[in-house]
Tab-separated table of C-alpha atoms in Angstrom:
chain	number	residue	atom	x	y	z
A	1	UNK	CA	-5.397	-17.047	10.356
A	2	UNK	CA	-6.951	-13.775	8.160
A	3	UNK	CA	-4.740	-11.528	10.088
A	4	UNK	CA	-4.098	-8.018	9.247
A	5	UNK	CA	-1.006	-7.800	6.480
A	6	UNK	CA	1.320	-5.423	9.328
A	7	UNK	CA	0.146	-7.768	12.101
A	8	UNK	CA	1.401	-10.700	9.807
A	9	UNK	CA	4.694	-8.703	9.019
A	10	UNK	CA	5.359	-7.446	12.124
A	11	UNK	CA	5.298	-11.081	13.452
A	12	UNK	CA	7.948	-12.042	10.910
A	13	UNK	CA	10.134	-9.367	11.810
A	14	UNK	CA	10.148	-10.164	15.234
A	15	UNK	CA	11.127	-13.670	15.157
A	16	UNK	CA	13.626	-12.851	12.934
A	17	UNK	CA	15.131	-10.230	14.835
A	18	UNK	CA	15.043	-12.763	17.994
A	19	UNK	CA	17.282	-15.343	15.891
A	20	UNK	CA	19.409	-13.037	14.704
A	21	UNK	CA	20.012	-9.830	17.651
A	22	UNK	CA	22.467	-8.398	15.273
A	23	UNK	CA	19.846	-7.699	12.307
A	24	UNK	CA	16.901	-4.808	12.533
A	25	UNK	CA	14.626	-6.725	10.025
A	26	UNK	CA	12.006	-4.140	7.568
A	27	UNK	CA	9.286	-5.046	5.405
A	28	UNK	CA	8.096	-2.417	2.562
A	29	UNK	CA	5.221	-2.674	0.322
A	30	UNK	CA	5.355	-1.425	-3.315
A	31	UNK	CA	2.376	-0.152	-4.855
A	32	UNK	CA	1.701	0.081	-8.186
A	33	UNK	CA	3.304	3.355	-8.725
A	34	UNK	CA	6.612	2.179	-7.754
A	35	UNK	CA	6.514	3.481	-4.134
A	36	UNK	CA	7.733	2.097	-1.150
A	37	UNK	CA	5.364	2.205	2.051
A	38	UNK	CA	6.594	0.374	5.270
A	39	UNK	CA	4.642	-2.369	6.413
A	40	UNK	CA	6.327	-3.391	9.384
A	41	UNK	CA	9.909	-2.422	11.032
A	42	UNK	CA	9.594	-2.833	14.658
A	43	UNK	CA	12.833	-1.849	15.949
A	44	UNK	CA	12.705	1.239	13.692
A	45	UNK	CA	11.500	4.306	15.005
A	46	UNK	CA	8.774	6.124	13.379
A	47	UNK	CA	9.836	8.656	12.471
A	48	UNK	CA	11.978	6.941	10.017
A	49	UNK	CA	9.077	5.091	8.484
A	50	UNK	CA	7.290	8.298	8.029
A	51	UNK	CA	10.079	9.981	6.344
A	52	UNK	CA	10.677	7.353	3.601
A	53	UNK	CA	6.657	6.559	3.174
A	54	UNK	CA	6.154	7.081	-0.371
A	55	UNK	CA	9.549	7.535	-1.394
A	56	UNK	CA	9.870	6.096	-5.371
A	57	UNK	CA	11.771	3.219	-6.158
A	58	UNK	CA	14.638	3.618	-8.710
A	59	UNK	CA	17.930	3.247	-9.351
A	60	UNK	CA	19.691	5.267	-6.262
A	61	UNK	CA	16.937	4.747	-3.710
A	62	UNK	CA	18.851	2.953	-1.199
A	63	UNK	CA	19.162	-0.682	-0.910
A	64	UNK	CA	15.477	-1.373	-0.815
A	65	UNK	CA	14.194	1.414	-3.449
A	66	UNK	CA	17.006	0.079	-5.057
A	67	UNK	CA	15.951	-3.578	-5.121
A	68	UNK	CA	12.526	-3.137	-5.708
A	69	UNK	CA	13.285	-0.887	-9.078
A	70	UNK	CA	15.500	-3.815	-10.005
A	71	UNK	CA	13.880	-6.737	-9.230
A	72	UNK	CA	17.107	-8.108	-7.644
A	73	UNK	CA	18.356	-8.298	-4.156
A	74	UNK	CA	21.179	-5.460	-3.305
A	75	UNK	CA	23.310	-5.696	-0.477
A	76	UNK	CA	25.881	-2.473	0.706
A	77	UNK	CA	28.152	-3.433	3.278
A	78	UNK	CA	28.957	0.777	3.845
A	79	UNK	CA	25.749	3.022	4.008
A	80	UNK	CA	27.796	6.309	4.252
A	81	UNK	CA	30.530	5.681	1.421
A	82	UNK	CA	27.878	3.741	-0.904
A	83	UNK	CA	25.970	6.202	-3.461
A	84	UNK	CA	23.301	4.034	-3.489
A	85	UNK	CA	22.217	5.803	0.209
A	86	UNK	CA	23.688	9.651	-0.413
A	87	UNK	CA	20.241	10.902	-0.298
A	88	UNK	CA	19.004	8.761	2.739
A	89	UNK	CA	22.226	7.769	4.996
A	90	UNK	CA	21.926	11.470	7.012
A	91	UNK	CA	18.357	9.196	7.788
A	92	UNK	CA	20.144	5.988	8.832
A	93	UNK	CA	23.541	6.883	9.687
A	94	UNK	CA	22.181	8.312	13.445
A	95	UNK	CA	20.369	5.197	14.106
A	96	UNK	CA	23.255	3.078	13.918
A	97	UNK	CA	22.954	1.066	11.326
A	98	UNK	CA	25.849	1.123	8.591
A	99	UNK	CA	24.303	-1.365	6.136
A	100	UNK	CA	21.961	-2.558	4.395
A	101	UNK	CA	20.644	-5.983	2.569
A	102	UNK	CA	17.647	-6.110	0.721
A	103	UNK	CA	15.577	-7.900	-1.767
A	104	UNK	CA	12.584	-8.127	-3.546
A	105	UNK	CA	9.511	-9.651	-2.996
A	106	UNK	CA	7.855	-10.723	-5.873
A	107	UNK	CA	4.147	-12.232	-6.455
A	108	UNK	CA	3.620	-15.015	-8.836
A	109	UNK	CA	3.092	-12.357	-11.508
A	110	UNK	CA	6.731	-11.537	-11.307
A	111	UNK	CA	5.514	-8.201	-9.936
A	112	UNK	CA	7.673	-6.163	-7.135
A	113	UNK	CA	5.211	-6.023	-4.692
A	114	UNK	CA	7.474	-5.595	-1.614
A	115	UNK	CA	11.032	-5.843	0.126
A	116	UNK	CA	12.874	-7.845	2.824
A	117	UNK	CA	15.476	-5.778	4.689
A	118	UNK	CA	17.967	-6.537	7.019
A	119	UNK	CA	19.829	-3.973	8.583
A	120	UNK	CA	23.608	-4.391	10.118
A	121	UNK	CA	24.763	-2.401	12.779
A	122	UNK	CA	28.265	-3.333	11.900
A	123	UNK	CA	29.829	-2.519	8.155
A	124	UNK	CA	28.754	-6.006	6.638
A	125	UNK	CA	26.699	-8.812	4.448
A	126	UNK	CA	24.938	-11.083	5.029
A	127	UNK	CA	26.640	-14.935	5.759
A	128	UNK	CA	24.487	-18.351	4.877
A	129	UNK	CA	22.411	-18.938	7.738
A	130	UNK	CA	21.039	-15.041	6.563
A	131	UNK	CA	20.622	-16.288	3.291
A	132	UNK	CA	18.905	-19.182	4.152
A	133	UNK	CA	16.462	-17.473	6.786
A	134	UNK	CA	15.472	-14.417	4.411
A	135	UNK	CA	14.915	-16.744	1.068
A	136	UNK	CA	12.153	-18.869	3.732
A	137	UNK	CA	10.885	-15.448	4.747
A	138	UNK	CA	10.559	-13.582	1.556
A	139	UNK	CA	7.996	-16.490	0.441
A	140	UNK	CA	6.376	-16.136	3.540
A	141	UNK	CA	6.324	-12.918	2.459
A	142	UNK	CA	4.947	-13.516	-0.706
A	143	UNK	CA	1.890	-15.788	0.389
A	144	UNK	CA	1.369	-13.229	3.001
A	145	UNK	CA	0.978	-10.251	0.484
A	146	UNK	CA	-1.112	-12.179	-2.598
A	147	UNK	CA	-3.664	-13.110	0.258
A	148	UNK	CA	-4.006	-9.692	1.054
A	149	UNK	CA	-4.106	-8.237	-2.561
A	150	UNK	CA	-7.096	-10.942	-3.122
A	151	UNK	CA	-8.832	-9.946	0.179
A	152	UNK	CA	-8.694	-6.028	-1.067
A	153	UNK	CA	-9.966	-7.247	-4.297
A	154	UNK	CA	-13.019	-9.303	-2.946
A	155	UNK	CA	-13.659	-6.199	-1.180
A	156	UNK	CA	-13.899	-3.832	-4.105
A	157	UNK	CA	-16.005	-6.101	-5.973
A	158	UNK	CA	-18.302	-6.371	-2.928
A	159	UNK	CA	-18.183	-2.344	-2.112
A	160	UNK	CA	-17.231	-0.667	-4.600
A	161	UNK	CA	-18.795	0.303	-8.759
A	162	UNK	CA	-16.667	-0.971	-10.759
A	163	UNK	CA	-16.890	1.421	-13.509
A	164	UNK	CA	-16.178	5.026	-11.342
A	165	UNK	CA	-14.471	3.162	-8.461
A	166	UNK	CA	-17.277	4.822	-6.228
A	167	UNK	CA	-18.254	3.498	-3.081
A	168	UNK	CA	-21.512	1.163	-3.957
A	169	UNK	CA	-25.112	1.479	-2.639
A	170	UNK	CA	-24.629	-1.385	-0.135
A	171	UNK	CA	-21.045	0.475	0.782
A	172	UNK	CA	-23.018	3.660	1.230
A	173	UNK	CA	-25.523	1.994	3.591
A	174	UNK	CA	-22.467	1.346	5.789
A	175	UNK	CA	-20.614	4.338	5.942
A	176	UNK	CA	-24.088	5.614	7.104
A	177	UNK	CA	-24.068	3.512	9.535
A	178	UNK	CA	-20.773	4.271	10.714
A	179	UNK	CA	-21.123	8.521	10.743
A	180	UNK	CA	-24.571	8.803	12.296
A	181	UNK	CA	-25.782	5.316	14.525
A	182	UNK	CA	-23.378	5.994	17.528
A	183	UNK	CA	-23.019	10.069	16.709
A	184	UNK	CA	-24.442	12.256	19.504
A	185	UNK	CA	-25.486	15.035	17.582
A	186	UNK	CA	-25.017	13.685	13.627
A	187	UNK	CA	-24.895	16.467	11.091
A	188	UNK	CA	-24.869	15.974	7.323
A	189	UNK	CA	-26.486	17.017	3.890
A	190	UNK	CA	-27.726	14.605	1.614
A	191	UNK	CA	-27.439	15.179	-1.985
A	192	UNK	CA	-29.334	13.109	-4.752
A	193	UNK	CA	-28.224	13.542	-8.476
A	194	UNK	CA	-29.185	11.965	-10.715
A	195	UNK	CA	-27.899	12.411	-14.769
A	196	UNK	CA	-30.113	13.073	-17.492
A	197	UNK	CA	-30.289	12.038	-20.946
A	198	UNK	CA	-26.989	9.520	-20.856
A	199	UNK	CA	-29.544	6.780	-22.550
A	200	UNK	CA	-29.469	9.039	-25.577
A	201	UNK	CA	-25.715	9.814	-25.265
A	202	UNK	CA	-25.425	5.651	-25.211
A	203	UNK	CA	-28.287	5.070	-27.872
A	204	UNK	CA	-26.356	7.609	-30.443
A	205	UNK	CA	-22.978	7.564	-30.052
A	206	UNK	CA	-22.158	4.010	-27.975
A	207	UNK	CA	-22.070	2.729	-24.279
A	208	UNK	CA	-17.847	3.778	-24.515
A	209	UNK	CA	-18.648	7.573	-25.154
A	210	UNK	CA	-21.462	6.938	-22.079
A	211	UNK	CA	-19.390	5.551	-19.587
A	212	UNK	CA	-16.594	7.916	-20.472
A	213	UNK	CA	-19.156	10.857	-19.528
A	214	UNK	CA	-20.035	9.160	-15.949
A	215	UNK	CA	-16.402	8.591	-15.500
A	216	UNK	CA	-15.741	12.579	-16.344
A	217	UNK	CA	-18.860	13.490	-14.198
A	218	UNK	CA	-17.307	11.302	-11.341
A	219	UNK	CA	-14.076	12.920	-11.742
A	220	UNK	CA	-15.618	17.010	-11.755
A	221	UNK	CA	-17.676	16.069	-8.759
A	222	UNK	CA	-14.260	14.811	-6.855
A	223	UNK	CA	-13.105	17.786	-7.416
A	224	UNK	CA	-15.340	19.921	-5.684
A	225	UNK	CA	-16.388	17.799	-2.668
A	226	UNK	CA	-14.399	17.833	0.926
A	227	UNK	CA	-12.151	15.444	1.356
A	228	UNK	CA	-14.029	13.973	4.486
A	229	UNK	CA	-17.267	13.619	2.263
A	230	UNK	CA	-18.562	10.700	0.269
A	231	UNK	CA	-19.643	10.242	-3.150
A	232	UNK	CA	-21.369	7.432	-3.937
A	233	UNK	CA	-22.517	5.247	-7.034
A	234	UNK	CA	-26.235	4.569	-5.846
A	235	UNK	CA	-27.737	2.831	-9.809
A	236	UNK	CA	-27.412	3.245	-13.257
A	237	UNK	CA	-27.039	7.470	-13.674
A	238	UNK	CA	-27.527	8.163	-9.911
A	239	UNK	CA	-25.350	9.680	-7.302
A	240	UNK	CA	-25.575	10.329	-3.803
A	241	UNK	CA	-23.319	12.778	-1.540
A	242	UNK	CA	-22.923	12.600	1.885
């Protein structure tokens, strides 16, 4: 129903949790540097989702850093004796949860793209009726996630240059828009560059040494800029700051 992805999780969590009152279900996304960001745990508190946003995945990461390094589902019945969760159980442990079963969610590219947690308050695995519930979910899971990654990808064709990554003319245009139509008393600069001379750099020494130059250009002017400002890809050698 183009819901938003935590919306979508969230929902899945909660009817899980309503079949099953002794589970506290989690969903994680990984991103493409191997870190884990929650996507929906709502009988977590926050707090604990902010502490292990970002966290890598790898070999003693807990159950789910640990699943989604390995690719395979890892269940520990004992949070505080398991070593899998000595750097995160002081986390857990207060909460009232003593273990853990996770496993990976993985698009059709074979990719790790998230985890399926379920959380015991008791010292405990999972029985059949779990297994059967969370294998239904994780696909759900799955679809849910691939839909989203080809949503954000429609969107940075549509918005975005694809050679700097820079927000697009037409992108531009809206985050215009957005700052100034409903601002009471708007206040910006407005910078124009524009790059000379990278027809000869492309002419004499090939369109790869050129677009490694606006790439490098791109990457200096990051550098100095705020972080609430915008840089912008506007055509061919120009740029525009806001």
């Amino acid at each position: 129903q183009e819901r938003p992805i935590v919306e979508v999780m969230t929902t899945i969590c909660e009817r899980v949790e309503v079949m099953f009152p002794e589970v506290v279900c989690s969903i994680l996304a990984v991103d493409h540097d191997k870190r884990l960001h929650p996507l929906a745990a709502p009988s977590l508190p926050e707090h604990y989702n902010r502490a292990i946003d970002g966290i890598p995945a790898g070999p003693l990461a807990g159950s789910c850093g640990t699943a989604a390094w390995s690719g395979e589902p890892v269940n520990v019945e004992d949070i505080e004796t398991d070593p899998l969760w000595a750097d995160y159980k002081a986390m857990i442990l207060p909460l009232g949860l003593h273990a853990c079963w996770s496993s990976p969610i993985k698009l059709k590219t074979g990719r790790v793209a998230g985890t399926f947690a379920f959380y015991f308050r008791e010292k405990r695995g999972p029985n059949s009726w779990h297994e059967q519930v969370v294998r239904a979910c994780v696909q759900l899971c799955m679809v849910a996630l691939e839909r989203n990654e080809a949503t954000e990808s429609i969107a940075r064709l549509a918005y975005y240059d694809p050679l700097t990554g820079l927000p697009n003319r037409l992108k531009l245009k809206m985050e215009m828009e957005r700052c100034f139509d409903n601002a009471t008393a708007p206040e910006a600069a407005l910078i124009f560059l524009d790059s000379d001379h990278f027809k000869d750099v492309n002419d004499t020494l090939g369109h790869s040494v050129g677009e490694g130059g606006r790439k490098l250009s791109v990457e200096r002017r990051r550098g100095v800029v705020w972080e609430e400002d915008i840089i912008a890809r506007h055509g061919g050698d120009e740029f525009v700051i806001m």
